[in-house]
Every structure is written in structure tokens, then in C-alpha cells.
Amino acid sequence: MTPIEALFQILREEGVDRIFGNPGTTELPLIDALAGNPDFEYLLALQELSAVSMADGYARATRRPSFVNLHVAAGVANGLIGLLNASRSRTPMVVTAGQQDRRHRLQDPMLSGDLVGLASAAVKHAYEVQHAYDLPTALRRAFALATQPPTGPVFLSIPMDLLAEQTSVQVPGRSTVAPFAAAEVADATEILKNARNPVIVAGDGVGRDDAVDELVAVAEALDAHVYHQPMNDGVNFPGNHPLFAGPLTPTNAAIRAALSPYDVVLIVGCHAFMPHHYTPGSPIPDGATVVQLDTDAAEIGRNFAVRAGLVGGLAPSLAAIAELLPSSQPKPHKAQAAIEVAKADAPIDPLTAVRAIVAALPKDVVVVEEAITAGVHLRQVLRQDRPRSYVHTIGGGLGWGVGAAIGTKLGAPDRPVVAVLGDGCTMFGLQGLWSAARYAVPVTFVVINNGEYRTLKETLDRDKSRSTQLGEYTGLTLGGLDWTTAAAFFGIPSVRVADTDELRAAIRRDGPLLVDVPVTSHRRQ
């Protein structure tokens, strides 16, 4: 078969049914071959960040690697923000980009560039295919690498003339690797059994690897409180479980304070602790014993000493630990109290707005969150039990939320999807609204409109050592933005709410819909 036929066969065997991208001249062999091909739907994005973000949400929702196609050096550069997010969130995807024709690469033609060099810092592995007979092996290897711990994006640069070749190539078979239980769980379990007051930190690997039930069994057997890792990307422990203690605050000092009452800390599937703002010292309290379990051997003891480090699949390893612990009666879940929201007129206090949103969320909703300051309030109020009901990226590259919400809905069409977005974040990924309109993706986009970079103002105010004068901020104010106008330009229905009653009613409407929520701006104390 030809190289393009081999590419399609491998995509089918790897479970790919959608291709996310923004094409250019170097992608024309792929675009031409897709015409009339019923096996794949091409999802067009107007900017590469939107394409990668859509693929990110889709991979998480479908639990299989997604496939993205970008355009030469400029397209790879535009997609880097999404690739950095995917790497931090460990989202498996294979990303290709069309390279210039090899027959005149030596002449440094327009659009050519070092694609591998550009992508390398943002992906697990990057490689440029030079021979048609290497393409099937390189592509099969890319899917394998994307799904091996630590999971993440893998990049391939493919010259446009290579895909157009009629050379006969062979397709290697597909391998399947099942997760295995970590060795030596007995010693780690003894440490946990002998703990006076154990605690568990649930990292995003737990939800990503479908190990929530097994972690609940371990927590209940130990009667241990469970914290989410700081700024968690998903549901890693049921939010309504009586042992759930909430998310850790992303500073070493705050984590150390939260963990100080405990003598043994079990850390599961957590990439270090990823603090945000610097505070001195270790996140682990003095004298505390650490047991760490991860699929990635590089995580064990990476930033702090561990007494027992386990490497293996999270679900089978936790199941093995639970079997060695004394049996216990499952503790009943406590129901989340109904959220009372008094009517408030715009601009609404951010916490009040978040409470109104949560009170109106439909059953079995997936919440996609990219709202920096409002997101902190959302984590205080929102309690979800089902894994993959909350989607966030710890990568920090703004503009992810719109595309991720679209990809999430495409990957989970039977579940309602509500995206809670900051106005600054939305501005970075605004082009994604076009794709939502083009493909009639029924997402509700809720834009928390404070007209500023509020988190930066709050950070300045917390740091009393800064000399910024009272009332002075530089480059941190956006001004009044009418998001209904932006929605209309892209063909998305919208509503600007005047109070919390209108906000709750808007959340209950069918999408696609953009909800503009004016909230109060930050004021110095």
C-alpha cells in the first residue's frame, strides 16, 4: 500500500475517527486523500491552538489518543500552547505537521523550518520522517509512545511529497500493553497499616487511569482523609465522599500545613505537587513518612524523600494494596447540600455567580473550567463524584477552554457540557467559537466577565513588599467587553445576564450558547 493508505490504516487500527487540524499547502496530500473517505471526519479549526485544544478534550473524553494535523513551522508554533497544556495534563495525542517538499529543502524554501526543534520542548518525542518506508513504523511508534507512561503528545514532521509517493510500504502490527500491579506492595502496605493518622493525595493519574474506585477502597480501609492535588485537572476522588478533604493549595507552605497533622502520606499518580507561587521549604512536613505510587518511575522521590516507592498501574496496584488492608465497611456518602442563591443584580460578585452556575448545572454534566480566579471559587463549591466530570488543564497556556469544551462534547455526546471561562482566557481561544458554530456542538460557554486580569491584581496586593502605589496597575485591565458581540460574529447564540435568576435560566438552556456574566472587578483593600 502507499504511504497515505498506510497512514489511514494505522489511524483506523488506533481508534482514530476524527482528525483535528488547520490545513495549508503542505497538508494538501492528506486533505485530498480525505475527500470522500467515510472513516474520518475532519474537524476544521481557524487557529492551531483551537485544533490542539479540541483534540485534548476529545482524547480525555474518549480515553484514547487523538490525532492532530498542523501546518509547517508557523502552525506548529501556533499549536505550542496547546501542546504544552497537553504535556502538563498528560493527554495522549499524535500530532503531525506537513514539512516542505524534500526536493528543494536545501534551498530554504518559504514555509520550511525546523519543525522538530520547535516541537521538541512541548512534546514527549519529536521526529521527522525522511523515507516513505519509515512512515508506518514511525506512526505506530508515535501512538505507542503517546499512551505509555507518562502519557502525552508525540510529534511527527512529514514532508508533503512523502505522503504523495506511490511507493509500496508495509504496516507493522499493533501491540497491546496492559497495566500491571507494582511489585513489593506488601512493604508499602505495612507502612500504611501501622500509620497512626494516614492521609492520601490523589493526583490526576487516578482519574486519568480509571483508578478512582480502587483509591476509594484504600481510603476507606485506612479511614484516611483524601486531598486532591493542587489545581487538579479532573475528578480523582468523589467530591461528596465523607473522607474527601478538598484540593490542596498550590504552595509548598500551604501543602505542608495541610499535611502536618498526618504521620504517613500516600501520594498516588501525582506529578510532584506543582506549586504555583514560591514559598520556602518542602511540601512534606518534617517527620512524615511518604509512600508514593505512580506509573512513571521518574516521579518516585523526584522532589522529596520516600520510604516506599511503587511503580505500576494505579488501579491494579491500589487493588492489591486494598486486599492486604483489613476489611472495612464502606462509609456512606454524604449528599451535597442544596446551594441557596439569592437574587443578585449585575455586576455579580464572582462567588455568587459561581454558586448560581453550580446550582443550575444539569444532571451528569461535564464542567470544563478555564477561569483563573473564578475557578478557585468553583472548586470551593462544585462537588462531583463521577470521573471525567471536571476537565481542567494545569498547563497554564491560556485559550485552551473553548476548544477543550468542544472536543469534550464531541467525545462524550450523551453528556451535557458547560464551560466556565475567564474573559482573558476566552480572548486567547476565541476562534474556537467558529468550530462550535460550524459543527453545531451544543456546549454552553459561560464567560465570567470582569474586564481584567484579576488574579494578577490579587497577587500584587498579597505581596506587601511591592512598591506599586495604591490603585495603580499596569497592563492588567481589559475594560468592558461585550461577549455577545463576539458570539454573534462567530454565529453562536448568546445572552448577557442581568442577575443570578437570568444566569441560572441561561445555564439550563440548550447550546451552543454563550452566556456573558458581568461580575464585580477587583478593588484594592
Short mmCIF file of C-alpha atoms in Angstrom, two decimals, residues 22-437:
data_model
loop_
_atom_site.label_atom_id
_atom_site.label_comp_id
_atom_site.label_asym_id
_atom_site.label_seq_id
_atom_site.Cartn_x
_atom_site.Cartn_y
_atom_site.Cartn_z
CA ASN A 22 -5.93 23.65 10.18
CA PRO A 23 -4.50 22.85 6.73
CA GLY A 24 -2.08 24.58 4.41
CA THR A 25 -0.25 23.72 1.22
CA THR A 26 1.97 21.08 2.84
CA GLU A 27 -1.12 19.22 4.10
CA LEU A 28 -2.84 19.05 0.71
CA PRO A 29 -1.92 15.39 0.06
CA LEU A 30 -3.71 14.46 3.29
CA ILE A 31 -6.68 16.75 2.63
CA ASP A 32 -7.06 15.42 -0.91
CA ALA A 33 -6.95 11.80 0.28
CA LEU A 34 -9.59 12.52 2.95
CA ALA A 35 -12.12 13.66 0.37
CA GLY A 36 -14.84 11.04 0.20
CA ASN A 37 -13.20 8.90 2.89
CA PRO A 38 -16.05 7.84 5.22
CA ASP A 39 -13.77 6.59 8.01
CA PHE A 40 -12.63 10.00 9.23
CA GLU A 41 -14.26 13.34 9.96
CA TYR A 42 -12.00 16.35 9.54
CA LEU A 43 -12.68 18.99 12.24
CA LEU A 44 -11.51 22.36 10.99
CA ALA A 45 -10.23 24.96 13.45
CA LEU A 46 -9.38 28.52 12.48
CA GLN A 47 -6.22 28.54 14.58
CA GLU A 48 -3.89 25.74 15.64
CA LEU A 49 -4.32 26.28 19.39
CA SER A 50 -8.03 25.61 18.93
CA ALA A 51 -7.29 22.42 16.98
CA VAL A 52 -4.92 21.06 19.62
CA SER A 53 -7.28 22.03 22.46
CA MET A 54 -10.20 20.30 20.75
CA ALA A 55 -8.06 17.18 20.38
CA ASP A 56 -7.08 17.45 24.07
CA GLY A 57 -10.70 17.43 25.22
CA TYR A 58 -11.59 14.69 22.77
CA ALA A 59 -8.79 12.38 23.92
CA ARG A 60 -9.76 12.77 27.56
CA ALA A 61 -13.45 12.14 26.85
CA THR A 62 -12.92 9.09 24.62
CA ARG A 63 -9.99 7.65 26.65
CA ARG A 64 -7.93 7.06 23.52
CA PRO A 65 -5.24 9.10 21.77
CA SER A 66 -6.43 11.82 19.41
CA PHE A 67 -4.89 12.87 16.10
CA VAL A 68 -3.97 16.42 15.08
CA ASN A 69 -2.58 17.81 11.83
CA LEU A 70 -0.83 21.21 11.81
CA HIS A 71 0.71 23.33 9.05
CA VAL A 72 4.51 23.73 8.78
CA ALA A 73 6.61 25.79 11.20
CA ALA A 74 4.11 28.59 11.74
CA GLY A 75 1.31 26.14 12.52
CA VAL A 76 3.47 24.21 14.94
CA ALA A 77 4.40 27.48 16.66
CA ASN A 78 0.72 28.42 16.99
CA GLY A 79 -0.07 24.98 18.41
CA LEU A 80 2.71 25.02 21.01
CA ILE A 81 0.46 26.45 23.72
CA GLY A 82 -1.92 23.52 23.31
CA LEU A 83 0.96 21.05 23.22
CA LEU A 84 2.40 22.46 26.45
CA ASN A 85 -1.01 22.08 28.09
CA ALA A 86 -1.37 18.53 26.80
CA SER A 87 2.10 17.63 28.08
CA ARG A 88 1.37 19.01 31.56
CA SER A 89 -2.03 17.29 31.64
CA ARG A 90 -0.52 14.14 30.12
CA THR A 91 -3.06 13.93 27.33
CA PRO A 92 -2.19 11.26 24.75
CA MET A 93 -2.23 12.54 21.19
CA VAL A 94 -0.28 12.18 17.98
CA VAL A 95 0.45 15.46 16.22
CA THR A 96 1.69 15.66 12.64
CA ALA A 97 2.71 18.63 10.55
CA GLY A 98 3.40 18.87 6.85
CA GLN A 99 7.01 19.72 6.06
CA GLN A 100 8.10 21.38 2.83
CA ASP A 101 8.91 19.26 -0.25
CA ARG A 102 12.23 17.46 0.26
CA ARG A 103 13.27 18.10 -3.34
CA HIS A 104 14.01 21.75 -2.59
CA ARG A 105 14.51 21.85 1.19
CA LEU A 106 18.18 22.61 0.60
CA GLN A 107 17.12 25.93 -0.97
CA ASP A 108 15.41 27.01 2.26
CA PRO A 109 12.01 27.49 0.62
CA MET A 110 9.22 29.56 2.12
CA LEU A 111 7.33 27.79 4.95
CA SER A 112 10.16 25.37 5.72
CA GLY A 113 11.76 25.29 9.13
CA ASP A 114 12.99 23.12 11.96
CA LEU A 115 9.66 21.59 12.95
CA VAL A 116 11.25 19.02 15.24
CA GLY A 117 13.25 21.71 17.01
CA LEU A 118 10.14 23.82 17.51
CA ALA A 119 8.03 20.98 18.87
CA SER A 120 10.61 19.15 20.98
CA ALA A 121 10.27 21.24 24.15
CA ALA A 122 6.49 20.75 24.25
CA VAL A 123 6.10 17.04 23.49
CA LYS A 124 7.36 13.65 24.68
CA HIS A 125 9.15 12.90 21.41
CA ALA A 126 9.55 14.59 18.03
CA TYR A 127 10.80 13.06 14.78
CA GLU A 128 10.90 13.94 11.08
CA VAL A 129 10.20 11.10 8.68
CA GLN A 130 12.60 11.06 5.72
CA HIS A 131 11.64 7.86 3.88
CA ALA A 132 8.25 6.53 2.87
CA TYR A 133 9.07 3.06 4.15
CA ASP A 134 9.70 4.54 7.63
CA LEU A 135 6.33 6.27 7.94
CA PRO A 136 4.27 3.27 9.14
CA THR A 137 6.79 2.35 11.83
CA ALA A 138 7.22 5.97 12.95
CA LEU A 139 3.46 6.46 13.17
CA ARG A 140 2.85 3.19 15.02
CA ARG A 141 5.66 4.10 17.42
CA ALA A 142 4.16 7.56 17.96
CA PHE A 143 0.84 6.09 19.12
CA ALA A 144 2.65 3.66 21.41
CA LEU A 145 4.75 6.43 22.97
CA ALA A 146 1.71 8.69 23.41
CA THR A 147 -0.03 6.06 25.55
CA GLN A 148 2.98 4.81 27.54
CA PRO A 149 3.52 6.37 31.00
CA PRO A 150 3.94 9.24 31.25
CA THR A 151 1.30 9.72 28.56
CA GLY A 152 1.42 12.82 26.38
CA PRO A 153 1.65 14.28 22.88
CA VAL A 154 4.11 12.91 20.29
CA PHE A 155 5.05 14.88 17.16
CA LEU A 156 5.88 13.76 13.61
CA SER A 157 7.06 16.02 10.78
CA ILE A 158 6.06 14.56 7.39
CA PRO A 159 7.31 16.09 4.11
CA MET A 160 4.43 16.75 1.76
CA ASP A 161 5.99 14.90 -1.17
CA LEU A 162 6.42 11.77 1.00
CA LEU A 163 2.66 11.45 1.51
CA ALA A 164 2.11 11.79 -2.22
CA GLU A 165 4.50 8.95 -3.11
CA GLN A 166 3.20 5.76 -4.71
CA THR A 167 5.92 3.66 -3.02
CA SER A 168 4.73 0.36 -1.57
CA VAL A 169 5.17 0.22 2.23
CA GLN A 170 4.49 -2.37 4.94
CA VAL A 171 2.38 -1.70 8.04
CA PRO A 172 3.67 -3.21 11.32
CA GLY A 173 1.20 -4.84 13.68
CA ARG A 174 -0.25 -3.11 16.73
CA SER A 175 0.88 -4.10 20.22
CA THR A 176 -1.27 -4.04 23.34
CA VAL A 177 0.31 -3.46 26.74
CA ALA A 178 -1.85 -3.95 29.84
CA PRO A 179 -1.07 -2.13 33.12
CA PHE A 180 0.45 -4.28 35.83
CA ALA A 181 0.43 -4.10 39.61
CA ALA A 182 3.51 -2.64 41.25
CA ALA A 183 5.92 -5.07 42.86
CA GLU A 184 6.61 -5.08 46.60
CA VAL A 185 3.23 -3.68 47.64
CA ALA A 186 3.44 -5.67 50.88
CA ASP A 187 6.10 -3.44 52.47
CA ALA A 188 4.26 -0.28 51.46
CA THR A 189 1.00 -1.68 52.83
CA GLU A 190 2.66 -2.42 56.19
CA ILE A 191 3.68 1.22 56.46
CA LEU A 192 0.11 2.28 55.77
CA LYS A 193 -1.36 -0.27 58.22
CA ASN A 194 0.93 0.94 61.02
CA ALA A 195 0.18 4.62 60.47
CA ARG A 196 -1.47 6.47 63.35
CA ASN A 197 -3.08 9.07 61.10
CA PRO A 198 -2.56 8.48 57.35
CA VAL A 199 -3.57 10.86 54.57
CA ILE A 200 -3.83 10.41 50.79
CA VAL A 201 -3.05 12.86 48.00
CA ALA A 202 -4.96 11.89 44.85
CA GLY A 203 -3.18 13.04 41.71
CA ASP A 204 -4.66 13.39 38.26
CA GLY A 205 -3.28 10.00 37.30
CA VAL A 206 -6.03 8.42 39.42
CA GLY A 207 -8.87 9.81 37.32
CA ARG A 208 -6.92 9.52 34.09
CA ASP A 209 -6.23 5.81 34.70
CA ASP A 210 -9.75 4.94 35.94
CA ALA A 211 -8.47 4.09 39.43
CA VAL A 212 -10.96 6.11 41.50
CA ASP A 213 -12.89 3.08 42.85
CA GLU A 214 -9.67 1.37 43.91
CA LEU A 215 -8.47 4.52 45.68
CA VAL A 216 -11.79 4.80 47.50
CA ALA A 217 -11.33 1.23 48.74
CA VAL A 218 -7.87 2.04 50.10
CA ALA A 219 -9.04 5.29 51.70
CA GLU A 220 -11.98 3.62 53.41
CA ALA A 221 -9.84 0.75 54.68
CA LEU A 222 -7.38 3.26 56.16
CA ASP A 223 -10.09 5.74 57.22
CA ALA A 224 -7.80 8.35 55.65
CA HIS A 225 -8.64 11.83 54.50
CA VAL A 226 -8.05 12.38 50.78
CA TYR A 227 -6.87 15.62 49.19
CA HIS A 228 -6.88 16.41 45.51
CA GLN A 229 -3.53 17.52 44.15
CA PRO A 230 -3.25 21.31 43.72
CA MET A 231 -5.23 22.65 40.75
CA ASN A 232 -6.41 19.15 39.84
CA ASP A 233 -7.32 18.51 36.20
CA GLY A 234 -10.15 16.09 36.95
CA VAL A 235 -12.18 14.11 39.47
CA ASN A 236 -9.70 11.82 41.27
CA PHE A 237 -11.86 11.12 44.35
CA PRO A 238 -15.63 11.52 44.85
CA GLY A 239 -16.34 15.07 45.93
CA ASN A 240 -19.24 14.06 48.15
CA HIS A 241 -17.37 11.28 49.98
CA PRO A 242 -17.04 11.99 53.74
CA LEU A 243 -13.27 11.39 53.55
CA PHE A 244 -12.75 14.00 50.82
CA ALA A 245 -10.82 16.98 52.17
CA GLY A 246 -10.77 19.16 49.04
CA PRO A 247 -7.87 20.33 46.86
CA LEU A 248 -4.50 21.34 48.23
CA THR A 249 -3.44 24.97 47.81
CA PRO A 250 -0.57 25.24 45.29
CA THR A 251 2.26 26.44 47.51
CA ASN A 252 4.75 24.31 49.45
CA ALA A 253 3.94 26.14 52.69
CA ALA A 254 0.18 25.59 52.36
CA ILE A 255 0.62 21.92 51.43
CA ARG A 256 2.97 21.37 54.36
CA ALA A 257 0.47 22.99 56.73
CA ALA A 258 -2.42 20.87 55.41
CA LEU A 259 -0.43 17.64 55.76
CA SER A 260 1.15 18.45 59.13
CA PRO A 261 -1.43 16.55 61.27
CA TYR A 262 -0.59 13.27 59.49
CA ASP A 263 2.28 10.84 60.04
CA VAL A 264 2.08 8.89 56.74
CA VAL A 265 1.32 10.42 53.34
CA LEU A 266 0.25 8.20 50.42
CA ILE A 267 0.77 10.06 47.12
CA VAL A 268 -0.88 8.44 44.10
CA GLY A 269 -0.48 9.45 40.46
CA CYS A 270 0.67 12.99 41.21
CA HIS A 271 3.28 14.91 39.24
CA ALA A 272 5.27 16.27 42.22
CA PHE A 273 2.93 18.86 43.77
CA MET A 274 3.36 21.52 41.10
CA PRO A 275 3.32 24.61 43.35
CA HIS A 276 2.34 27.87 41.68
CA HIS A 277 3.74 30.66 43.85
CA TYR A 278 7.08 30.18 45.60
CA THR A 279 7.25 29.55 49.33
CA PRO A 280 10.37 28.17 51.02
CA GLY A 281 10.73 24.62 52.28
CA SER A 282 9.41 21.21 51.35
CA PRO A 283 5.73 20.38 50.87
CA ILE A 284 6.24 17.35 53.14
CA PRO A 285 6.10 18.03 56.91
CA ASP A 286 9.18 17.14 58.96
CA GLY A 287 8.98 13.59 60.23
CA ALA A 288 6.23 12.48 57.85
CA THR A 289 6.69 9.16 56.01
CA VAL A 290 5.88 9.13 52.31
CA VAL A 291 4.58 6.18 50.27
CA GLN A 292 4.38 7.05 46.58
CA LEU A 293 2.70 5.14 43.74
CA ASP A 294 2.98 6.21 40.11
CA THR A 295 3.00 4.77 36.60
CA ASP A 296 6.11 6.85 35.87
CA ALA A 297 9.30 5.76 37.63
CA ALA A 298 10.74 9.27 37.26
CA GLU A 299 8.14 10.63 39.69
CA ILE A 300 9.23 8.47 42.61
CA GLY A 301 11.23 10.58 45.06
CA ARG A 302 11.58 13.35 42.49
CA ASN A 303 11.26 16.29 44.89
CA PHE A 304 11.19 14.69 48.33
CA ALA A 305 12.31 11.50 50.02
CA VAL A 306 10.00 8.48 50.04
CA ARG A 307 10.08 5.46 52.33
CA ALA A 308 8.40 3.19 49.79
CA GLY A 309 8.16 3.92 46.07
CA LEU A 310 5.93 1.80 43.85
CA VAL A 311 5.87 1.84 40.04
CA GLY A 312 2.98 0.21 38.22
CA GLY A 313 -0.59 0.58 37.02
CA LEU A 314 -2.57 2.61 39.54
CA ALA A 315 -5.77 0.57 39.50
CA PRO A 316 -4.19 -2.91 39.89
CA SER A 317 -1.65 -1.63 42.41
CA LEU A 318 -4.29 0.07 44.58
CA ALA A 319 -6.45 -3.05 44.34
CA ALA A 320 -3.52 -5.12 45.58
CA ILE A 321 -2.97 -2.74 48.50
CA ALA A 322 -6.67 -2.80 49.39
CA GLU A 323 -6.64 -6.61 49.51
CA LEU A 324 -3.82 -6.54 52.08
CA LEU A 325 -5.52 -3.99 54.31
CA PRO A 326 -8.04 -5.02 56.98
CA SER A 327 -11.54 -5.21 55.58
CA SER A 328 -13.86 -2.35 56.41
CA GLN A 329 -17.44 -1.37 55.86
CA PRO A 330 -17.84 1.18 53.08
CA LYS A 331 -18.72 4.53 54.55
CA PRO A 332 -21.91 6.18 53.27
CA HIS A 333 -21.56 9.19 51.03
CA LYS A 334 -22.90 12.43 52.35
CA ALA A 335 -25.19 14.21 49.96
CA GLN A 336 -24.17 17.67 48.84
CA ALA A 337 -26.31 20.32 50.43
CA ALA A 338 -28.51 22.28 48.06
CA ILE A 339 -26.95 25.59 47.08
CA GLU A 340 -29.07 28.56 48.03
CA VAL A 341 -28.59 31.53 45.72
CA ALA A 342 -30.22 34.85 46.49
CA LYS A 343 -31.07 37.09 43.56
CA ALA A 344 -28.22 39.47 42.77
CA ASP A 345 -28.05 42.05 40.00
CA ALA A 346 -25.13 42.56 37.64
CA PRO A 347 -22.31 43.07 38.12
CA ILE A 348 -22.48 39.99 40.32
CA ASP A 349 -19.94 39.03 42.97
CA PRO A 350 -17.80 36.21 41.45
CA LEU A 351 -18.54 33.70 44.25
CA THR A 352 -22.26 34.44 43.98
CA ALA A 353 -22.08 33.93 40.21
CA VAL A 354 -20.30 30.60 40.63
CA ARG A 355 -22.89 29.44 43.17
CA ALA A 356 -25.66 30.28 40.71
CA ILE A 357 -23.90 28.37 37.93
CA VAL A 358 -23.39 25.27 40.09
CA ALA A 359 -27.00 25.37 41.33
CA ALA A 360 -28.26 25.27 37.73
CA LEU A 361 -25.92 22.63 36.29
CA PRO A 362 -27.77 19.78 34.54
CA LYS A 363 -27.53 16.20 35.72
CA ASP A 364 -24.38 14.27 34.74
CA VAL A 365 -22.75 17.44 33.43
CA VAL A 366 -19.12 17.74 32.41
CA VAL A 367 -17.68 21.06 33.58
CA VAL A 368 -14.73 22.34 31.55
CA GLU A 369 -13.00 25.07 33.53
CA GLU A 370 -10.54 27.72 32.41
CA ALA A 371 -11.28 30.60 34.73
CA ILE A 372 -8.31 31.62 36.82
CA THR A 373 -9.91 33.43 39.77
CA ALA A 374 -13.50 32.25 39.32
CA GLY A 375 -12.10 28.74 39.03
CA VAL A 376 -10.83 28.95 42.61
CA HIS A 377 -14.39 29.71 43.74
CA LEU A 378 -15.73 26.93 41.53
CA ARG A 379 -13.51 24.36 43.26
CA GLN A 380 -14.86 25.52 46.62
CA VAL A 381 -18.47 24.98 45.58
CA LEU A 382 -18.54 22.21 42.98
CA ARG A 383 -18.66 18.60 44.20
CA GLN A 384 -18.66 15.83 41.59
CA ASP A 385 -18.35 12.08 42.05
CA ARG A 386 -18.13 10.71 38.51
CA PRO A 387 -14.66 10.65 36.94
CA ARG A 388 -14.20 12.89 33.89
CA SER A 389 -16.96 15.20 35.08
CA TYR A 390 -14.47 18.03 35.59
CA VAL A 391 -11.89 18.97 32.97
CA HIS A 392 -9.10 21.49 33.55
CA THR A 393 -5.51 21.91 32.39
CA ILE A 394 -2.69 22.58 34.78
CA GLY A 395 -0.54 23.60 31.81
CA GLY A 396 -1.41 27.28 32.18
CA GLY A 397 -1.43 28.12 28.47
CA LEU A 398 -4.45 30.39 28.09
CA GLY A 399 -7.01 29.84 25.34
CA TRP A 400 -7.48 26.12 25.94
CA GLY A 401 -11.01 26.13 27.37
CA VAL A 402 -13.17 26.87 24.34
CA GLY A 403 -11.56 24.20 22.17
CA ALA A 404 -11.34 21.68 25.02
CA ALA A 405 -15.07 22.04 25.69
CA ILE A 406 -15.86 21.38 22.03
CA GLY A 407 -13.64 18.30 21.98
CA THR A 408 -15.14 17.07 25.24
CA LYS A 409 -18.67 17.28 23.86
CA LEU A 410 -17.66 15.56 20.62
CA GLY A 411 -16.09 12.75 22.66
CA ALA A 412 -18.96 12.48 25.17
CA PRO A 413 -22.05 13.37 23.08
CA ASP A 414 -24.51 11.94 25.62
CA ARG A 415 -23.40 14.26 28.44
CA PRO A 416 -24.14 17.99 28.75
CA VAL A 417 -21.01 20.15 28.71
CA VAL A 418 -20.72 23.55 30.40
CA ALA A 419 -17.51 25.55 30.02
CA VAL A 420 -16.75 28.09 32.77
CA LEU A 421 -14.26 30.54 31.27
CA GLY A 422 -12.49 33.70 32.29
CA ASP A 423 -12.77 36.60 29.85
CA GLY A 424 -8.99 36.80 29.46
CA CYS A 425 -8.78 33.05 28.78
CA THR A 426 -11.63 33.25 26.27
CA MET A 427 -9.92 36.01 24.33
CA PHE A 428 -6.90 33.77 23.74
CA GLY A 429 -9.04 30.95 22.29
CA LEU A 430 -11.85 32.97 20.72
CA GLN A 431 -11.51 31.39 17.26
CA GLY A 432 -12.73 28.11 18.71
CA LEU A 433 -16.27 29.50 18.75
CA TRP A 434 -16.29 29.24 14.96
CA SER A 435 -15.82 25.46 15.17
CA ALA A 436 -18.62 25.19 17.75
CA ALA A 437 -20.95 27.01 15.37
#
